[in-house]
Coordinates of C-alpha atoms and ligand atoms in Angstrom, one line a residue:
Chain A
X1 CA 32.1 24.6 30.9
X2 CA 28.7 22.9 30.8
X3 CA 26.0 25.2 29.5
X4 CA 22.3 24.5 28.5
X5 CA 23.3 25.0 24.9
X6 CA 25.8 22.2 25.1
X7 CA 23.3 20.0 26.8
X8 CA 20.7 20.9 24.2
X9 CA 23.2 20.1 21.4
X10 CA 24.0 16.7 22.9
X11 CA 20.3 15.8 23.5
X12 CA 19.4 16.6 19.9
X13 CA 22.1 14.3 18.7
X14 CA 20.3 11.4 20.2
X15 CA 16.9 12.7 19.4
X16 CA 17.6 13.6 15.8
X17 CA 19.4 10.3 15.2
X18 CA 16.5 8.3 16.5
X19 CA 14.0 10.5 14.6
X20 CA 15.8 10.4 11.2
X21 CA 16.3 6.6 11.3
X22 CA 12.7 6.2 12.3
X23 CA 11.7 8.3 9.3
X24 CA 13.9 6.2 7.0
X25 CA 12.2 3.0 8.3
X26 CA 8.8 4.5 8.0
X27 CA 9.4 5.1 4.3
X28 CA 9.6 1.4 3.9
X29 CA 6.2 0.8 5.4
X30 CA 4.2 -1.8 3.5
X31 CA 7.1 -2.4 1.1
X32 CA 9.3 -4.9 2.9
X33 CA 10.3 -8.3 1.5
X34 CA 8.0 -10.2 3.7
X35 CA 5.0 -9.5 6.0
X36 CA 7.0 -10.3 9.1
X37 CA 9.7 -7.8 8.0
X38 CA 7.1 -5.1 7.4
X39 CA 5.9 -5.6 11.0
X40 CA 9.4 -5.6 12.4
X41 CA 10.4 -2.5 10.5
X42 CA 7.3 -0.6 11.7
X43 CA 8.0 -1.8 15.2
X44 CA 11.6 -0.5 15.1
X45 CA 10.5 2.7 13.6
X46 CA 7.9 3.1 16.4
X47 CA 10.4 2.4 19.1
X48 CA 12.9 4.9 17.7
X49 CA 10.2 7.5 17.2
X50 CA 9.2 7.1 20.9
X51 CA 12.8 7.6 21.9
X52 CA 13.2 10.6 19.7
X53 CA 10.2 12.2 21.3
X54 CA 11.7 11.7 24.8
X55 CA 15.0 13.2 23.8
X56 CA 13.6 16.1 21.9
X57 CA 11.1 17.0 24.6
X58 CA 13.9 17.0 27.2
X59 CA 16.1 19.1 24.8
X60 CA 13.3 21.6 24.5
X61 CA 13.0 21.9 28.3
X62 CA 16.7 22.4 28.7
X63 CA 16.7 25.0 26.0
X64 CA 13.8 26.7 27.8
X65 CA 12.9 28.7 24.7
X66 CA 9.4 27.2 24.3
X67 CA 10.2 24.7 21.7
X68 CA 8.4 21.3 22.1
X69 CA 9.2 18.0 20.2
X70 CA 7.2 19.2 17.2
X71 CA 8.8 22.6 17.0
X72 CA 12.2 20.9 17.0
X73 CA 11.3 18.1 14.6
X74 CA 9.3 20.2 12.1
X75 CA 10.8 23.7 12.2
X76 CA 14.5 23.3 12.0
X77 CA 16.5 23.1 8.8
X78 CA 19.1 20.5 8.0
X79 CA 22.0 22.6 9.3
X80 CA 20.3 22.5 12.7
X81 CA 19.9 18.8 12.8
X82 CA 22.5 16.8 14.7
X83 CA 21.9 13.3 13.7
X84 CA 24.6 10.8 12.7
X85 CA 25.3 10.7 9.0
X86 CA 24.7 6.9 8.9
X87 CA 21.0 7.1 9.6
X88 CA 20.2 9.6 6.9
X89 CA 21.6 7.4 4.2
X90 CA 18.9 6.2 1.8
X91 CA 17.4 2.8 1.9
X92 CA 18.9 1.9 -1.5
X93 CA 18.1 -1.8 -1.0
X94 CA 17.0 -4.0 1.8
X95 CA 20.6 -5.0 2.3
X96 CA 21.4 -1.4 3.1
X97 CA 18.4 -1.1 5.4
X98 CA 19.6 -4.0 7.5
X99 CA 23.3 -3.1 7.4
X100 CA 22.5 0.5 8.4
X101 CA 20.4 -0.9 11.2
X102 CA 23.0 -3.3 12.4
X103 CA 25.9 -0.9 12.5
X104 CA 23.7 1.5 14.3
X105 CA 22.2 -0.9 16.8
X106 CA 25.6 -2.2 17.9
X107 CA 26.7 1.4 18.7
X108 CA 23.3 2.5 20.0
X109 CA 23.3 -0.3 22.6
X110 CA 26.8 0.5 23.7
X111 CA 26.1 4.2 23.9
X112 CA 22.8 3.8 25.8
X113 CA 24.4 1.5 28.3
X114 CA 26.9 4.2 29.1
X115 CA 24.2 6.8 29.4
X116 CA 22.3 4.7 31.9
X117 CA 24.9 5.8 34.4
X118 CA 24.7 9.5 33.5
X119 CA 24.7 11.9 36.4
X120 CA 21.7 13.5 34.7
X121 CA 18.9 11.3 36.0
X122 CA 16.6 12.2 33.0
X123 CA 19.3 11.1 30.6
X124 CA 19.8 7.9 32.6
X125 CA 16.1 7.2 32.6
X126 CA 15.6 7.8 28.9
X127 CA 18.6 5.6 28.1
X128 CA 17.4 2.8 30.3
X129 CA 14.0 2.8 28.8
X130 CA 15.4 2.9 25.3
X131 CA 17.9 0.1 25.8
X132 CA 15.1 -2.3 26.6
X133 CA 13.9 -1.7 23.0
X134 CA 17.2 -1.5 21.3
X135 CA 18.5 -4.7 22.8
X136 CA 15.8 -6.4 20.8
X137 CA 16.6 -4.4 17.7
X138 CA 20.2 -5.6 17.9
X139 CA 19.3 -9.2 18.4
X140 CA 17.1 -9.0 15.3
X141 CA 19.6 -7.1 13.1
X142 CA 22.6 -9.3 14.1
X143 CA 20.5 -12.4 13.4
X144 CA 19.5 -11.2 10.0
X145 CA 23.1 -10.2 9.1
X146 CA 24.2 -13.8 9.9
X147 CA 21.4 -15.4 8.0
X148 CA 21.8 -13.2 4.9
X149 CA 25.6 -13.2 4.9
X150 CA 25.6 -17.0 5.2
X151 CA 22.6 -17.5 2.9
X152 CA 23.0 -17.6 -0.9
X153 CA 25.8 -16.3 -3.0
X154 CA 23.6 -13.4 -4.1
X155 CA 22.6 -12.5 -0.5
X156 CA 26.3 -12.6 0.6
X157 CA 27.3 -10.3 -2.2
X158 CA 24.5 -7.9 -1.4
X159 CA 25.4 -7.8 2.3
X160 CA 29.1 -7.4 1.6
X161 CA 28.4 -4.5 -0.7
X162 CA 26.1 -2.8 1.8
X163 CA 28.7 -3.4 4.5
X164 CA 31.4 -1.6 2.4
X165 CA 29.3 1.3 1.3
X166 CA 28.0 2.2 4.7
X167 CA 31.3 1.6 6.5
X168 CA 32.7 5.1 6.0
X169 CA 29.7 6.5 8.0
X170 CA 30.5 4.5 11.1
X171 CA 33.6 6.6 12.0
X172 CA 31.4 9.3 13.4
X173 CA 30.3 7.1 16.2
X174 CA 33.7 7.4 17.8
X175 CA 34.9 10.9 17.2
X176 CA 34.5 13.4 20.1
X177 CA 34.1 17.1 19.8
X178 CA 33.7 19.9 22.4
X179 CA 30.1 18.9 23.1
X180 CA 31.0 15.3 23.7
X181 CA 34.0 16.0 25.9
X182 CA 32.2 18.7 28.0
X183 CA 29.3 16.3 28.6
X184 CA 31.6 13.5 29.5
X185 CA 33.6 15.6 31.9
X186 CA 30.4 16.6 33.7
X187 CA 29.6 12.9 34.1
X188 CA 26.5 13.2 32.0
X189 CA 27.8 11.3 29.0
X190 CA 30.7 9.2 27.8
X191 CA 33.9 9.4 25.8
X192 CA 32.9 8.2 22.3
X193 CA 36.4 6.8 21.6
X194 CA 35.9 4.3 24.4
X195 CA 33.1 2.5 22.5
X196 CA 35.2 1.6 19.5
X197 CA 36.8 -1.6 20.6
X198 CA 33.6 -3.1 21.8
X199 CA 31.8 -2.1 18.7
X200 CA 34.5 -3.6 16.4
X201 CA 34.6 -6.8 18.5
X202 CA 30.9 -7.3 18.2
X203 CA 30.7 -6.4 14.5
X204 CA 33.6 -8.8 13.8
X205 CA 32.0 -11.6 15.7
X206 CA 28.7 -11.2 13.7
X207 CA 30.5 -10.8 10.4
X208 CA 32.5 -14.0 11.0
X209 CA 29.3 -15.9 11.7
X210 CA 27.9 -14.3 8.5
X211 CA 31.0 -15.2 6.5
X212 CA 31.5 -11.5 5.7
X213 CA 34.8 -9.7 5.6
X214 CA 35.4 -6.8 7.9
X215 CA 35.9 -3.6 5.9
X216 CA 39.4 -2.0 6.4
X217 CA 39.8 -0.5 9.9
X218 CA 41.9 2.4 8.6
X219 CA 39.3 3.4 5.9
X220 CA 38.6 7.1 5.5
X221 CA 35.5 8.2 7.4
X222 CA 32.9 10.9 6.9
X223 CA 32.1 13.2 9.7
X224 CA 30.0 16.3 10.4
X225 CA 26.5 15.0 11.2
X226 CA 26.7 15.7 14.9
X227 CA 27.7 19.3 14.1
X228 CA 25.0 19.8 11.5
X229 CA 27.0 19.3 8.4
X230 CA 25.1 16.6 6.5
X231 CA 25.0 14.6 3.3
X232 CA 22.8 15.8 0.5
X233 CA 20.1 13.3 1.5
X234 CA 19.0 14.9 4.7
X235 CA 17.4 18.0 3.2
X236 CA 15.1 15.9 1.0
X237 CA 14.1 13.8 3.9
X238 CA 13.2 16.8 6.0
X239 CA 11.3 18.4 3.1
X240 CA 9.0 15.5 3.0
X241 CA 8.7 15.1 6.8
X242 CA 8.0 18.8 7.4
X243 CA 5.9 19.8 4.4
X244 CA 2.5 19.6 5.9
X245 CA 3.4 21.0 9.3
X246 CA 5.1 24.0 7.7
X247 CA 2.2 24.5 5.3
X248 CA -0.1 25.3 8.2
X249 CA 1.8 27.5 10.6
X250 CA 0.5 27.3 14.1
X251 CA -2.2 24.8 13.4
X252 CA -3.0 22.0 15.9
X253 CA -3.2 18.4 14.7
Chain B
X1 CA -20.6 -19.1 24.4
X2 CA -20.8 -21.3 21.4
X3 CA -22.5 -24.6 21.6
X4 CA -20.1 -27.4 20.8
X5 CA -21.6 -30.1 18.7
X6 CA -21.7 -33.7 20.0
X7 CA -18.5 -35.6 19.2
X8 CA -20.1 -38.5 17.3
X9 CA -21.1 -37.2 13.9
X10 CA -20.8 -38.6 10.4
X11 CA -17.2 -37.4 9.9
X12 CA -15.7 -39.2 12.9
X13 CA -17.8 -42.4 12.8
X14 CA -16.7 -43.7 9.5
X15 CA -15.3 -43.0 6.1
X16 CA -18.0 -41.9 3.6
X17 CA -19.8 -45.0 2.3
X18 CA -22.1 -43.3 -0.1
X19 CA -21.5 -40.0 -2.0
X20 CA -23.1 -37.1 -0.3
X21 CA -23.5 -38.6 3.1
X22 CA -21.1 -36.3 4.8
X23 CA -22.4 -33.4 2.9
X24 CA -25.9 -34.1 4.1
X25 CA -24.7 -34.4 7.6
X26 CA -22.9 -31.1 7.3
X27 CA -26.0 -29.4 5.9
X28 CA -28.1 -30.9 8.6
X29 CA -26.0 -29.3 11.3
X30 CA -26.7 -25.9 9.8
X31 CA -30.4 -26.7 9.2
X32 CA -31.1 -28.0 12.7
X33 CA -28.7 -25.6 14.6
X34 CA -28.5 -21.9 14.9
X35 CA -25.9 -21.0 12.3
X36 CA -24.0 -18.7 14.7
X37 CA -23.6 -21.4 17.3
X38 CA -22.0 -23.9 15.0
X39 CA -18.2 -24.0 14.8
X40 CA -16.4 -25.9 12.0
X41 CA -12.8 -26.5 12.8
X42 CA -9.9 -27.2 10.3
X43 CA -10.0 -31.0 10.8
X44 CA -13.7 -31.3 10.4
X45 CA -15.1 -32.5 7.1
X46 CA -16.5 -29.7 5.0
X47 CA -17.9 -29.5 1.5
X48 CA -15.6 -28.2 -1.2
X49 CA -17.8 -25.3 -1.9
X50 CA -17.7 -24.2 1.8
X51 CA -13.9 -24.5 1.8
X52 CA -13.5 -22.6 -1.5
X53 CA -15.9 -19.8 -0.4
X54 CA -14.0 -19.4 2.8
X55 CA -10.6 -19.4 1.1
X56 CA -11.9 -16.7 -1.3
X57 CA -13.4 -14.6 1.5
X58 CA -10.6 -14.9 4.0
X59 CA -7.8 -14.4 1.5
X60 CA -9.6 -11.4 0.0
X61 CA -9.9 -10.0 3.5
X62 CA -6.2 -10.7 4.2
X63 CA -5.2 -9.0 0.9
X64 CA -7.3 -6.0 1.8
X65 CA -5.3 -5.6 5.0
X66 CA -2.0 -5.8 3.1
X67 CA -2.9 -3.5 0.2
X68 CA -4.8 -1.3 2.7
X69 CA -1.5 -0.4 4.3
X70 CA -0.4 1.5 1.3
X71 CA -2.8 4.5 1.1
X72 CA -2.3 5.3 4.8
X73 CA 1.5 4.6 4.7
X74 CA 1.5 7.3 2.1
X75 CA 1.1 9.8 4.9
X76 CA 3.4 8.4 7.6
X77 CA 6.4 10.2 6.5
X78 CA 4.5 13.5 6.3
X79 CA 2.3 13.2 9.4
X80 CA 1.9 16.7 10.8
X81 CA 3.0 15.9 14.4
X82 CA 5.2 13.2 16.0
X83 CA 2.3 12.0 18.0
X84 CA 0.1 11.5 14.9
X85 CA 3.1 9.9 13.2
X86 CA 3.4 7.3 16.0
X87 CA -0.4 6.6 16.0
X88 CA -0.4 6.1 12.2
X89 CA 2.7 3.9 12.2
X90 CA 1.1 1.7 14.9
X91 CA -2.1 1.6 12.9
X92 CA -0.5 0.5 9.7
X93 CA 1.5 -2.1 11.7
X94 CA -1.7 -3.4 13.1
X95 CA -3.1 -3.8 9.6
X96 CA 0.0 -5.9 8.6
X97 CA -0.8 -8.0 11.7
X98 CA -4.4 -8.5 10.6
X99 CA -3.1 -9.7 7.3
X100 CA -0.9 -12.2 9.1
X101 CA -3.7 -13.6 11.2
X102 CA -6.0 -13.9 8.3
X103 CA -3.4 -15.6 6.0
X104 CA -2.9 -18.1 8.9
X105 CA -6.6 -18.6 9.2
X106 CA -6.8 -19.2 5.4
X107 CA -3.9 -21.6 5.6
X108 CA -5.9 -23.9 7.9
X109 CA -8.1 -24.5 4.8
X110 CA -5.2 -26.0 2.9
X111 CA -3.9 -23.1 0.8
X112 CA -0.4 -21.7 1.3
X113 CA 0.4 -18.0 1.9
X114 CA 2.7 -18.1 -1.1
X115 CA -0.2 -19.2 -3.3
X116 CA -2.4 -16.5 -1.9
X117 CA 0.2 -13.9 -2.6
X118 CA 0.7 -15.2 -6.1
X119 CA -3.1 -15.0 -6.7
X120 CA -3.1 -11.4 -5.4
X121 CA -0.2 -10.3 -7.7
X122 CA -1.6 -12.1 -10.7
X123 CA -4.9 -10.3 -10.2
X124 CA -6.8 -13.6 -9.7
X125 CA -7.6 -12.7 -6.1
X126 CA -9.3 -9.4 -5.2
X127 CA -9.0 -7.0 -2.3
X128 CA -11.4 -4.3 -1.1
X129 CA -11.7 -1.8 -3.9
X130 CA -11.7 1.1 -1.4
X131 CA -7.9 0.9 -1.4
X132 CA -7.8 1.9 -5.0
X133 CA -8.7 5.4 -4.1
X134 CA -5.9 7.9 -3.4
X135 CA -5.0 9.6 -0.1
X136 CA -4.5 13.2 -1.3
X137 CA -4.4 15.0 2.0
X138 CA -3.8 14.4 5.7
X139 CA -7.6 14.5 6.2
X140 CA -7.9 11.3 4.1
X141 CA -6.0 9.5 6.9
X142 CA -8.7 10.7 9.3
X143 CA -11.5 9.8 6.9
X144 CA -10.1 6.3 6.3
X145 CA -10.0 5.6 10.0
X146 CA -13.4 7.0 10.7
X147 CA -15.2 5.6 7.6
X148 CA -13.2 2.7 6.2
X149 CA -12.3 1.2 9.5
X150 CA -15.8 2.0 10.7
X151 CA -17.4 0.2 7.8
X152 CA -14.9 -2.7 8.3
X153 CA -16.1 -3.1 11.9
X154 CA -19.7 -3.2 10.9
X155 CA -18.9 -5.9 8.3
X156 CA -16.7 -7.8 10.7
X157 CA -18.4 -7.8 14.1
X158 CA -20.9 -10.4 12.9
X159 CA -18.0 -12.5 11.5
X160 CA -16.7 -12.9 15.1
X161 CA -19.6 -15.4 15.3
X162 CA -19.2 -17.0 11.9
X163 CA -19.2 -20.8 11.5
X164 CA -15.5 -21.3 10.7
X165 CA -13.6 -21.3 14.0
X166 CA -10.2 -19.9 12.9
X167 CA -11.8 -17.1 11.0
X168 CA -14.2 -16.2 13.8
X169 CA -11.3 -16.2 16.3
X170 CA -9.1 -14.0 14.0
X171 CA -12.0 -11.6 13.7
X172 CA -12.3 -11.2 17.5
X173 CA -8.7 -10.0 17.7
X174 CA -9.0 -7.8 14.6
X175 CA -12.2 -6.1 15.6
X176 CA -10.8 -4.9 18.9
X177 CA -8.0 -3.1 17.0
X178 CA -10.3 -1.8 14.3
X179 CA -12.4 0.0 16.8
X180 CA -9.2 1.8 18.1
X181 CA -8.5 2.8 14.5
X182 CA -12.0 4.1 14.0
X183 CA -11.8 6.2 17.2
X184 CA -8.3 7.6 16.2
X185 CA -9.6 8.4 12.7
X186 CA -12.6 10.2 14.2
X187 CA -10.3 12.1 16.5
X188 CA -8.2 13.3 13.5
X189 CA -11.4 14.5 11.9
X190 CA -12.5 16.2 15.1
X191 CA -9.3 18.2 15.4
X192 CA -9.4 19.2 11.7
X193 CA -13.1 20.2 11.7
X194 CA -12.6 22.4 14.8
X195 CA -9.3 23.8 13.4
X196 CA -8.4 26.5 10.9
X197 CA -10.7 27.2 8.0
X198 CA -8.2 25.3 5.7
X199 CA -8.2 22.3 8.0
X200 CA -12.0 22.2 8.1
X201 CA -12.1 22.4 4.3
X202 CA -9.6 19.6 4.1
X203 CA -11.9 17.5 6.4
X204 CA -15.0 18.2 4.3
X205 CA -13.1 17.4 1.1
X206 CA -12.0 14.1 2.5
X207 CA -15.6 13.2 3.5
X208 CA -16.8 14.2 0.0
X209 CA -14.4 11.8 -1.6
X210 CA -14.6 8.9 0.8
X211 CA -18.3 8.8 1.5
X212 CA -19.6 6.9 -1.5
X213 CA -16.7 4.5 -1.8
X214 CA -17.3 3.6 1.9
X215 CA -20.9 2.7 1.1
X216 CA -19.6 0.5 -1.7
X217 CA -17.5 -1.4 0.8
X218 CA -20.5 -3.4 1.8
X219 CA -20.7 -4.9 -1.7
X220 CA -23.4 -5.0 -4.4
X221 CA -27.1 -4.6 -3.5
X222 CA -28.7 -7.8 -2.2
X223 CA -30.6 -8.4 -5.4
X224 CA -27.3 -8.7 -7.3
X225 CA -25.2 -10.4 -4.7
X226 CA -24.4 -13.7 -6.2
X227 CA -22.9 -15.7 -3.3
X228 CA -24.9 -14.3 -0.4
X229 CA -27.7 -16.9 0.0
X230 CA -25.4 -19.9 0.3
X231 CA -23.0 -18.0 2.5
X232 CA -25.8 -17.1 4.8
X233 CA -27.0 -20.7 5.0
X234 CA -23.5 -21.7 6.0
X235 CA -23.1 -19.0 8.7
X236 CA -20.2 -17.3 7.0
X237 CA -22.3 -14.3 6.3
X238 CA -24.8 -13.3 8.9
X239 CA -26.4 -10.1 7.5
X240 CA -27.0 -9.0 4.0
X241 CA -25.0 -6.3 2.3
X242 CA -27.9 -3.8 2.3
X243 CA -28.6 -4.4 6.0
X244 CA -25.0 -3.7 6.9
X245 CA -24.8 -0.7 4.6
X246 CA -28.0 0.8 6.3
X247 CA -26.5 0.2 9.7
X248 CA -23.3 2.1 8.6
X249 CA -25.3 5.1 7.3
X250 CA -27.5 5.3 10.4
X251 CA -24.4 5.3 12.6
X252 CA -22.3 7.6 10.6
X253 CA -24.6 10.4 9.7
X254 CA -24.9 11.6 13.3
X255 CA -21.2 11.5 13.6
X256 CA -20.8 13.7 10.6
X257 CA -23.3 16.1 12.2
X258 CA -21.3 16.1 15.4
X259 CA -18.2 17.1 13.3
X260 CA -20.1 19.8 11.6
X261 CA -19.5 18.2 8.2
X262 CA -22.0 17.7 5.4
X263 CA -22.6 14.2 4.0
X264 CA -22.4 14.6 0.2
X265 CA -25.8 13.1 -0.5
X266 CA -28.7 15.5 -1.4
X267 CA -31.2 12.6 -1.0
X268 CA -30.1 11.8 2.5
X269 CA -33.0 12.2 5.0
X270 CA -34.3 10.7 8.2
X271 CA -37.3 8.4 7.6
X272 CA -39.3 8.4 10.7
X273 CA -41.5 5.6 9.6
X274 CA -38.6 3.2 9.1
X275 CA -36.6 4.7 11.9
X276 CA -33.6 4.8 9.5
X277 CA -32.1 7.1 7.0
X278 CA -33.0 7.1 3.3
X279 CA -30.1 7.7 1.1
X280 CA -29.3 8.4 -2.5
X281 CA -28.5 5.9 -5.3
X282 CA -25.0 4.5 -5.3
X283 CA -23.1 4.7 -8.6
X284 CA -22.6 0.9 -9.1
X285 CA -20.9 1.6 -12.5
X286 CA -18.1 3.2 -10.7
X287 CA -17.9 0.2 -8.3
X288 CA -17.8 -2.3 -11.1
X289 CA -15.2 -0.3 -12.9
X290 CA -12.9 0.0 -10.0
X291 CA -13.2 -3.8 -9.4
X292 CA -12.3 -4.3 -13.0
X293 CA -9.1 -2.5 -12.4
X294 CA -10.0 1.0 -13.5
X295 CA -9.8 2.9 -10.2
X296 CA -7.5 5.8 -9.7
X297 CA -4.8 3.6 -7.9
X298 CA -5.4 0.0 -8.9
X299 CA -2.3 -0.2 -11.1
X300 CA -0.2 1.7 -8.6
X301 CA -1.1 -0.5 -5.7
X302 CA -0.3 -3.6 -7.6
X303 CA 2.9 -2.1 -8.9
X304 CA 4.1 -1.4 -5.4
X305 CA 3.1 -4.8 -4.0
X306 CA 4.7 -6.6 -7.0
X307 CA 7.9 -4.6 -6.7
X308 CA 8.1 -5.3 -3.0
X309 CA 7.7 -9.0 -3.7
X310 CA 10.2 -9.1 -6.5
X311 CA 12.8 -7.0 -4.7
X312 CA 12.4 -9.3 -1.7
X313 CA 13.0 -12.5 -3.6
X314 CA 16.7 -12.7 -2.8
X315 CA 15.9 -12.0 0.9
X316 CA 13.4 -14.8 1.2
X317 CA 15.6 -17.2 -0.8
X318 CA 18.6 -16.5 1.4
X319 CA 16.6 -17.2 4.6
X320 CA 15.5 -20.5 3.3
X321 CA 19.0 -21.4 2.2
X322 CA 20.4 -20.5 5.6
X323 CA 17.8 -22.5 7.3
X324 CA 18.7 -25.5 5.1
X325 CA 22.4 -25.0 5.9
X326 CA 21.7 -24.9 9.6
X327 CA 19.6 -28.1 9.4
X328 CA 22.4 -29.8 7.6
X329 CA 25.0 -28.7 10.1
X330 CA 22.9 -29.5 13.1
X331 CA 22.4 -33.1 11.9
X332 CA 23.9 -35.0 14.9
X333 CA 25.5 -32.0 16.5
X334 CA 23.7 -29.2 18.2
X335 CA 26.0 -26.4 17.2
X336 CA 25.8 -23.3 19.3
X337 CA 24.7 -20.2 17.4
X338 CA 27.4 -17.6 16.9
X339 CA 27.1 -14.0 17.7
X340 CA 24.8 -14.2 20.6
X341 CA 24.4 -11.7 23.4
X342 CA 24.5 -7.9 23.6
X343 CA 27.8 -6.1 23.3
Ligands
FE2_1 FE1 -7.4 -4.2 9.7
FE2_2 FE1 -7.8 -0.9 10.7

């Protein structure tokens, strides 16, 4: 049965995922491989941060326990975050940054498109607003995957390696748990399995143009992020993100 | 607003017949016109020294925008609220944009962006030495917006009327954004100085550390400023370093008072006769030392820029290679791009 705590959990999945990826991109600020990339990274980080704030604000309202976007972002521990594991993976190289973004953008667009017809008008509204931005993110990341895959031998090798190492974090896009299915039954969300074919088709099409091989479809996949069971990376990311806010309890900024 | 010069001048009439004829014509324009109303455009003839001075000045300005991202980016990941994080991210992105406009303006003078980046990384080109100071607390982000962007505006507003068209136009766009930055920085300081005792102490500490370096941003005193006279004749510098510095002090002291913060200068006092503030002596040894490379963060800033550049080499090469492949494939056939459209 649909309860506020299930709605809250679902909303934080989207809010936390956008927030954590934004934070990963913000770490890169001023350190990209070209000035145009720096600007695009900051732009994507800003869009995702704006989306995170909408989702988290709404989650706080549904929870009705007085937590606003900042209380949720700064005062929860890693076991209370519900982001996808993919987005917390470190930016080990620029190839990883772009591949992480690409895998995510393809899913994000599909997911938001479904949420646009949510029976919860607030969800539908946030999704519609977000998708205007993420459609551009996807154009950009797909385009770069093609250019870098079909670039030099070195760039192809780097992209292939990033594609393989991040692949096991994509399974979580398509696995449903009780929260997903309850939300889907209420017409507020969608069945995650249903996105897989479209996701694979799009990724395959881009990889072909990029002369990259698809990683094995039956590969073992990580899971747990949506339920608050993360990789070791998240706690460090949160420690950095939350340090100042936590050092001054109750202060206004 | 600007007065266009008549079309028929030495440069369009004929090729130079005697050495120095164009140069004399160029100088005459500045001697007979008001410097601020003259616009030189990229295709116009200009003396080598004018071109070199502008390249140095504009590229140095561009590098400052780029290196200047780093001290503030240092706090994006730790910004204390999501709203502040968004504002700071947008600000740092603006600075990258400023770098881009300015590199483009410098490119109109015949130097490539690659060359300018090489000059920055080799240490040949300079950037504003303010960015060699560390951002140790969140209040430093406020202080940079308030003081550093504030000083930049005072330096740059006159350049919106400078004689080189592309530079003047870039400055118009940039100044609009800098004044947002300054207001946002002041707002951070206002929240801190009316916050908890620890927040207020943080704000005072930031002002203590950023005040003097901000005054140094206007450059050496007029008596020691080597290039000023010629630049002023050419309309690429419209006020002297000391004039602009005074303007900054006069504007900023009352803002500090409003914040309830103390300017760290025991000699600072209002001079009723001059109608300006008198202020203490600037430690020019520190300034020269930081320019020489011995500031707290010079090496770190260059290390980060160099590493970003080197780590990005494969990326830039790949994009070039891909573009070359496309050009080759498209010879004759306009092949449709694969992977278009949203899923
Ligand atoms: Fe700027
Ligand atoms: Fe600025």
